[in-house]
């Protein structure tokens, strides 16, 4: 098949880590120090169109209708180079990417962005990659992006080589009608990007303990997902998120001597942690997790969503936040080819 000229559009959702990826053994290839588990989020998506344009002198990249800022542009070009190398072509590409959530929502878009880009660009280059190969390609753009390739609940298998660090489905989206409420407390990019957080993790005195706790946590979360056991899942997920933040808060990122640790939380984050514990004491079955930022993701089952939204409605005006509701979603999909 002639690669050039085929215009392909792909869509992917961000994913929420139930067991976090924090620390790498290979920074260039994004090989993680440990496996992680996630669920794709239906409430947000990135849609990306790629066409390789014969004769074009440079790659062109727009994000939400604007020319990509230089850091993002270079990251996309590097990813296109990986695709060109796989396909044995040198043609430059035109990339247009749209997020259906505002950049200021504070939702990390790199996972959905690199998942959609990997699928659209590989197909536009004439490649037909397997799900595993696609996840490996997406991983090189951003580690967590590999988890947005398969459908539903996904494990990013740590592996120790390029070929063995990949994402695979644990359960399809319809396995469990969980609701994930993302409370957006702070928009905009975080002060310390996650790539720096990963690098700094090893400087924490708790890093070894963090790694040691992972195998039993992964096992508990896999089993709780299989049994749809929210109580077990929620406590394991919540404790693991706190452990990641304990590592971040006690690590020293290079070149930021003024930081005694990486502190991602905002006052509203702490208020929500306390509120969730309080709601649970009163019988509401809700659990939380926090990525490398101030926003809080709440987990509950469908019958409790209404009550939880009621509680949030009373609390959020004081915190100045808003929220987005998701269900487990499919992975990356082709939605157009011409
Ligand atoms: C806290 O995938 O953003 O969200 O591989 O450097 O692009 P890079 O990092 P990234 O790290 C995600 C960190 C996290 C936890 C998680 O999603 O597992």
Short mmCIF file of C-alpha atoms and ligand atoms in Angstrom, two decimals:
data_model
loop_
_atom_site.label_atom_id
_atom_site.label_comp_id
_atom_site.label_asym_id
_atom_site.label_seq_id
_atom_site.Cartn_x
_atom_site.Cartn_y
_atom_site.Cartn_z
CA UNK A 1 0.00 0.00 0.00
CA UNK A 2 1.20 3.54 -0.75
CA UNK A 3 1.51 5.24 2.60
CA UNK A 4 1.66 8.86 1.56
CA UNK A 5 -1.65 10.59 1.09
CA UNK A 6 -3.74 8.34 3.34
CA UNK A 7 -5.43 10.59 5.91
CA UNK A 8 -6.24 8.76 9.12
CA UNK A 9 -8.14 9.98 12.19
CA UNK A 10 -7.91 8.18 15.53
CA UNK A 11 -9.53 8.81 18.89
CA UNK A 12 -8.26 7.83 22.35
CA UNK A 13 -9.30 8.48 25.95
CA UNK A 14 -7.07 9.44 28.86
CA UNK A 15 -6.69 6.76 31.53
CA UNK A 16 -6.66 6.85 35.30
CA UNK A 17 -3.98 4.83 37.09
CA UNK A 18 -5.46 2.61 39.81
CA UNK A 19 -1.92 1.38 40.53
CA UNK A 20 0.54 4.14 39.63
CA UNK A 21 3.61 4.11 37.44
CA UNK A 22 6.22 6.21 39.26
CA UNK A 23 9.91 5.63 38.50
CA UNK A 24 11.58 4.29 35.34
CA UNK A 25 14.46 1.95 34.62
CA UNK A 26 14.97 3.43 31.13
CA UNK A 27 14.13 7.07 30.55
CA UNK A 28 14.65 7.08 26.79
CA UNK A 29 12.33 4.10 26.20
CA UNK A 30 9.96 4.80 29.13
CA UNK A 31 10.48 1.36 30.64
CA UNK A 32 8.85 1.55 34.08
CA UNK A 33 10.34 0.27 37.32
CA UNK A 34 7.09 -1.59 38.01
CA UNK A 35 3.79 -2.60 36.43
CA UNK A 36 0.73 -0.36 36.71
CA UNK A 37 -3.04 -0.77 36.24
CA UNK A 38 -5.51 1.75 34.82
CA UNK A 39 -8.99 2.33 33.49
CA UNK A 40 -9.80 4.39 30.39
CA UNK A 41 -12.00 7.42 31.06
CA UNK A 42 -15.04 8.00 28.86
CA UNK A 43 -15.44 11.63 29.94
CA UNK A 44 -12.59 13.02 27.84
CA UNK A 45 -10.90 12.22 24.52
CA UNK A 46 -8.25 13.32 22.03
CA UNK A 47 -8.93 13.05 18.30
CA UNK A 48 -5.93 13.21 15.98
CA UNK A 49 -5.65 13.28 12.17
CA UNK A 50 -2.38 12.42 10.44
CA UNK A 51 -1.43 12.54 6.77
CA UNK A 52 2.06 12.11 5.32
CA UNK A 53 2.51 14.80 2.68
CA UNK A 54 4.95 14.01 -0.15
CA UNK A 55 7.25 17.00 -0.78
CA UNK A 56 6.51 18.73 2.54
CA UNK A 57 9.67 20.18 4.08
CA UNK A 58 8.74 19.86 7.73
CA UNK A 59 6.16 18.26 9.98
CA UNK A 60 3.29 20.55 10.88
CA UNK A 61 1.46 20.07 14.18
CA UNK A 62 -1.60 21.85 15.52
CA UNK A 63 -3.25 21.26 18.89
CA UNK A 64 -6.79 22.58 19.35
CA UNK A 65 -6.38 24.70 16.22
CA UNK A 66 -3.13 26.40 17.30
CA UNK A 67 0.44 25.68 16.17
CA UNK A 68 1.93 23.38 18.82
CA UNK A 69 4.29 25.10 21.28
CA UNK A 70 7.93 24.16 20.58
CA UNK A 71 8.34 21.56 23.36
CA UNK A 72 5.17 19.72 22.33
CA UNK A 73 6.10 20.07 18.64
CA UNK A 74 9.51 18.45 19.16
CA UNK A 75 7.97 15.62 21.17
CA UNK A 76 5.48 14.91 18.34
CA UNK A 77 8.22 15.08 15.66
CA UNK A 78 10.30 12.60 17.66
CA UNK A 79 7.30 10.29 17.77
CA UNK A 80 6.67 10.67 14.03
CA UNK A 81 10.36 9.78 13.50
CA UNK A 82 9.73 6.49 15.34
CA UNK A 83 6.80 5.77 13.01
CA UNK A 84 8.81 6.75 9.90
CA UNK A 85 11.61 4.45 10.99
CA UNK A 86 9.20 1.53 11.47
CA UNK A 87 7.59 2.19 8.07
CA UNK A 88 10.86 2.89 6.23
CA UNK A 89 9.72 6.31 4.98
CA UNK A 90 11.09 9.84 5.32
CA UNK A 91 7.98 11.82 4.29
CA UNK A 92 6.95 14.68 6.61
CA UNK A 93 3.46 14.72 8.13
CA UNK A 94 0.61 17.04 8.93
CA UNK A 95 -0.88 16.41 12.37
CA UNK A 96 -4.06 17.98 13.74
CA UNK A 97 -5.07 17.14 17.28
CA UNK A 98 -8.18 18.14 19.25
CA UNK A 99 -8.93 17.61 22.93
CA UNK A 100 -12.60 17.65 23.88
CA UNK A 101 -11.59 18.92 27.31
CA UNK A 102 -10.02 22.35 27.79
CA UNK A 103 -6.23 22.38 28.27
CA UNK A 104 -6.91 24.33 31.47
CA UNK A 105 -8.96 21.44 32.90
CA UNK A 106 -5.82 20.04 34.46
CA UNK A 107 -6.42 16.63 32.91
CA UNK A 108 -3.17 15.14 31.62
CA UNK A 109 -3.59 14.91 27.86
CA UNK A 110 -0.31 13.17 27.04
CA UNK A 111 -1.77 9.65 27.42
CA UNK A 112 -4.73 10.17 25.08
CA UNK A 113 -2.55 12.33 22.78
CA UNK A 114 0.22 9.76 22.24
CA UNK A 115 -2.26 6.88 22.00
CA UNK A 116 -4.27 8.64 19.26
CA UNK A 117 -1.10 9.86 17.50
CA UNK A 118 0.47 6.38 17.52
CA UNK A 119 -2.60 4.78 15.95
CA UNK A 120 -3.28 7.51 13.37
CA UNK A 121 0.35 7.98 12.33
CA UNK A 122 1.21 4.27 12.08
CA UNK A 123 -1.87 3.61 9.95
CA UNK A 124 -1.26 6.69 7.76
CA UNK A 125 2.30 5.43 7.22
CA UNK A 126 0.90 2.15 5.89
CA UNK A 127 1.68 0.08 8.99
CA UNK A 128 -0.74 -2.40 10.51
CA UNK A 129 0.51 -2.86 14.07
CA UNK A 130 -0.90 -5.33 16.58
CA UNK A 131 -2.37 -3.95 19.82
CA UNK A 132 0.80 -4.92 21.64
CA UNK A 133 3.06 -3.25 19.06
CA UNK A 134 0.92 -0.11 19.16
CA UNK A 135 1.13 0.01 22.94
CA UNK A 136 4.92 -0.25 22.73
CA UNK A 137 5.01 2.61 20.23
CA UNK A 138 2.68 4.77 22.37
CA UNK A 139 4.77 4.00 25.49
CA UNK A 140 7.79 5.67 23.90
CA UNK A 141 5.78 8.90 23.52
CA UNK A 142 4.59 8.80 27.15
CA UNK A 143 4.66 5.78 29.45
CA UNK A 144 1.04 6.05 30.54
CA UNK A 145 -0.09 6.43 26.89
CA UNK A 146 0.39 2.70 26.27
CA UNK A 147 -2.50 2.06 28.68
CA UNK A 148 -4.90 4.08 26.47
CA UNK A 149 -4.46 1.60 23.58
CA UNK A 150 -6.39 -1.49 24.84
CA UNK A 151 -10.07 -1.27 25.91
CA UNK A 152 -11.28 -0.95 29.49
CA UNK A 153 -9.16 -2.01 32.47
CA UNK A 154 -5.51 -2.32 31.46
CA UNK A 155 -2.20 -3.48 32.87
CA UNK A 156 1.09 -1.88 31.77
CA UNK A 157 3.42 -4.87 32.16
CA UNK A 158 6.79 -3.58 33.31
CA UNK A 159 9.04 -5.93 31.30
CA UNK A 160 12.73 -5.14 31.14
CA UNK A 161 13.17 -4.63 27.41
CA UNK A 162 11.52 -2.59 24.68
CA UNK A 163 9.53 -5.64 23.51
CA UNK A 164 8.37 -6.80 26.93
CA UNK A 165 7.14 -3.49 28.42
CA UNK A 166 3.64 -3.20 26.94
CA UNK A 167 -0.04 -2.79 27.81
CA UNK A 168 -2.68 -5.50 27.79
CA UNK A 169 -6.34 -5.64 28.66
CA UNK A 170 -7.32 -7.10 32.03
CA UNK A 171 -11.09 -6.65 31.61
CA UNK A 172 -13.32 -5.03 28.97
CA UNK A 173 -15.09 -1.74 29.85
CA UNK A 174 -18.46 -3.46 30.42
CA UNK A 175 -16.92 -5.77 33.06
CA UNK A 176 -17.77 -3.25 35.81
CA UNK A 177 -19.93 -0.13 35.66
CA UNK A 178 -17.64 1.95 37.87
CA UNK A 179 -18.08 5.71 37.90
CA UNK A 180 -15.02 7.92 38.03
CA UNK A 181 -15.63 11.53 39.04
CA UNK A 182 -12.66 13.75 38.29
CA UNK A 183 -12.70 16.83 40.50
CA UNK A 184 -10.79 19.61 38.81
CA UNK A 185 -9.27 21.87 41.42
CA UNK A 186 -6.39 23.35 39.48
CA UNK A 187 -6.02 23.81 35.74
CA UNK A 188 -2.87 24.55 33.80
CA UNK A 189 0.42 22.66 33.66
CA UNK A 190 1.91 21.45 36.92
CA UNK A 191 5.10 23.03 38.18
CA UNK A 192 7.12 19.80 38.16
CA UNK A 193 6.32 17.67 35.07
CA UNK A 194 5.80 13.95 35.69
CA UNK A 195 8.98 13.09 33.73
CA UNK A 196 10.97 14.96 36.43
CA UNK A 197 8.95 13.28 39.16
CA UNK A 198 9.80 9.84 37.77
CA UNK A 199 13.50 10.74 37.70
CA UNK A 200 13.48 12.16 41.23
CA UNK A 201 11.60 9.19 42.75
CA UNK A 202 14.82 7.27 43.36
CA UNK A 203 16.10 10.04 45.64
CA UNK A 204 13.30 9.39 48.14
CA UNK A 205 14.27 7.34 51.20
CA UNK A 206 10.95 5.56 50.72
CA UNK A 207 11.53 4.49 47.11
CA UNK A 208 12.65 0.95 48.02
CA UNK A 209 9.59 0.54 50.25
CA UNK A 210 7.38 1.84 47.45
CA UNK A 211 8.73 -0.76 45.03
CA UNK A 212 8.51 -3.56 47.58
CA UNK A 213 4.82 -2.82 48.21
CA UNK A 214 3.91 -3.00 44.52
CA UNK A 215 3.68 -6.77 43.80
CA UNK A 216 1.10 -7.43 46.57
CA UNK A 217 -0.80 -4.25 45.62
CA UNK A 218 -0.95 -5.29 41.96
CA UNK A 219 -2.23 -8.70 43.00
CA UNK A 220 -4.89 -7.20 45.30
CA UNK A 221 -6.08 -4.77 42.60
CA UNK A 222 -6.22 -7.47 39.89
CA UNK A 223 -8.28 -9.69 42.20
CA UNK A 224 -10.57 -6.86 43.38
CA UNK A 225 -11.23 -5.93 39.75
CA UNK A 226 -11.98 -9.56 38.86
CA UNK A 227 -14.42 -9.81 41.79
CA UNK A 228 -15.83 -6.29 41.38
CA UNK A 229 -15.00 -5.70 45.03
CA UNK A 230 -15.06 -1.92 45.48
CA UNK A 231 -14.10 -1.91 49.17
CA UNK A 232 -10.89 -3.85 48.56
CA UNK A 233 -10.10 -2.04 45.32
CA UNK A 234 -10.77 1.40 46.76
CA UNK A 235 -8.60 1.02 49.87
CA UNK A 236 -5.70 -0.46 47.86
CA UNK A 237 -5.95 2.29 45.24
CA UNK A 238 -6.23 5.08 47.79
CA UNK A 239 -3.28 3.84 49.86
CA UNK A 240 -1.14 3.34 46.78
CA UNK A 241 -1.82 6.92 45.62
CA UNK A 242 -0.80 8.22 49.06
CA UNK A 243 2.39 6.16 48.86
CA UNK A 244 3.23 7.71 45.48
CA UNK A 245 2.72 11.17 46.90
CA UNK A 246 4.81 10.29 49.97
CA UNK A 247 7.64 9.35 47.56
CA UNK A 248 7.13 12.58 45.58
CA UNK A 249 7.03 14.74 48.72
CA UNK A 250 10.31 13.25 49.91
CA UNK A 251 12.25 13.30 46.64
CA UNK A 252 14.68 15.95 45.38
CA UNK A 253 14.19 16.89 41.74
CA UNK A 254 17.49 17.86 40.07
CA UNK A 255 17.95 21.57 39.42
CA UNK A 256 15.21 22.65 41.84
CA UNK A 257 17.26 23.15 44.98
CA UNK A 258 14.55 25.31 46.54
CA UNK A 259 12.20 22.30 46.75
CA UNK A 260 12.39 20.06 49.80
CA UNK A 261 10.09 17.69 47.90
CA UNK A 262 7.49 17.66 45.12
CA UNK A 263 4.17 18.72 46.55
CA UNK A 264 1.39 18.29 43.98
CA UNK A 265 -1.57 18.94 46.29
CA UNK A 266 -3.59 22.13 46.66
CA UNK A 267 -5.65 23.04 49.75
CA UNK A 268 -8.75 21.68 47.99
CA UNK A 269 -7.01 18.31 47.55
CA UNK A 270 -6.63 17.92 51.31
CA UNK A 271 -10.21 19.13 51.89
CA UNK A 272 -11.45 16.41 49.51
CA UNK A 273 -9.34 13.67 51.11
CA UNK A 274 -10.93 14.55 54.45
CA UNK A 275 -14.41 14.79 52.96
CA UNK A 276 -14.12 11.36 51.30
CA UNK A 277 -13.02 9.76 54.56
CA UNK A 278 -15.93 11.44 56.30
CA UNK A 279 -18.46 10.37 53.65
CA UNK A 280 -17.19 6.81 54.00
CA UNK A 281 -17.61 6.94 57.77
CA UNK A 282 -21.24 7.91 57.13
CA UNK A 283 -21.69 4.90 54.83
CA UNK A 284 -21.12 6.29 51.32
CA UNK A 285 -18.97 3.91 49.29
CA UNK A 286 -16.47 6.27 47.69
CA UNK A 287 -12.68 6.09 47.30
CA UNK A 288 -10.14 8.41 45.76
CA UNK A 289 -6.87 8.59 43.90
CA UNK A 290 -4.61 11.48 42.88
CA UNK A 291 -2.17 11.62 39.95
CA UNK A 292 0.79 13.99 39.65
CA UNK A 293 -1.35 17.06 40.24
CA UNK A 294 -3.92 18.60 42.58
CA UNK A 295 -7.04 17.03 41.04
CA UNK A 296 -8.85 14.21 42.81
CA UNK A 297 -10.47 11.22 41.08
CA UNK A 298 -13.37 9.68 43.01
CA UNK A 299 -14.41 6.07 42.45
CA UNK A 300 -17.89 4.75 43.18
CA UNK A 301 -20.45 2.34 41.76
CA UNK A 302 -23.40 3.47 39.62
CA UNK A 303 -26.08 3.34 42.38
CA UNK A 304 -24.05 5.72 44.58
CA UNK A 305 -23.29 8.31 41.89
CA UNK A 306 -26.33 10.49 42.68
CA UNK A 307 -25.59 10.70 46.40
CA UNK A 308 -21.93 11.43 45.73
CA UNK A 309 -22.82 14.20 43.28
CA UNK A 310 -25.13 15.65 45.93
CA UNK A 311 -22.28 15.77 48.47
CA UNK A 312 -19.94 17.25 45.88
CA UNK A 313 -22.49 19.88 44.94
CA UNK A 314 -22.51 21.07 48.56
CA UNK A 315 -18.72 21.00 48.96
CA UNK A 316 -17.38 22.30 45.66
CA UNK A 317 -18.59 25.92 45.69
CA UNK A 318 -16.34 26.54 48.71
CA UNK A 319 -13.36 24.87 47.01
CA UNK A 320 -13.91 26.51 43.63
CA UNK A 321 -13.79 23.22 41.72
CA UNK A 322 -15.87 21.49 39.07
CA UNK A 323 -16.08 17.87 37.96
CA UNK A 324 -16.31 15.47 35.06
CA UNK A 325 -18.01 12.04 35.18
CA UNK A 326 -16.53 9.02 33.35
CA UNK A 327 -17.26 5.35 32.92
CA UNK A 328 -14.74 2.72 31.82
CA UNK A 329 -14.07 3.41 28.13
CA UNK A 330 -12.76 1.68 25.03
CA UNK A 331 -9.16 2.06 23.87
CA UNK A 332 -7.74 3.83 20.82
CA UNK A 333 -9.90 3.57 17.68
CA UNK A 334 -9.66 4.59 14.02
CA UNK A 335 -12.65 6.83 13.32
CA UNK A 336 -11.86 8.00 9.81
CA UNK A 337 -9.74 7.03 6.80
CA UNK A 338 -9.71 8.73 3.40
C1 LIG B 1 1.36 10.04 38.24
O1 LIG B 1 3.16 8.71 31.67
O2 LIG B 1 3.04 11.15 32.29
O3 LIG B 1 0.10 9.85 36.24
O4 LIG B 1 6.37 8.39 30.74
O5 LIG B 1 7.44 10.53 31.47
O6 LIG B 1 5.46 10.59 29.93
P1 LIG B 1 6.17 9.86 31.07
O7 LIG B 1 5.23 9.95 32.35
P2 LIG B 1 3.68 9.83 32.50
O8 LIG B 1 3.56 9.44 34.06
C2 LIG B 1 2.33 9.20 34.68
C3 LIG B 1 2.47 9.38 36.14
C4 LIG B 1 1.18 9.27 36.93
C5 LIG B 1 0.87 7.83 37.31
C6 LIG B 1 0.31 6.96 36.21
O9 LIG B 1 -0.39 7.45 35.30
O10 LIG B 1 0.55 5.74 36.30
#
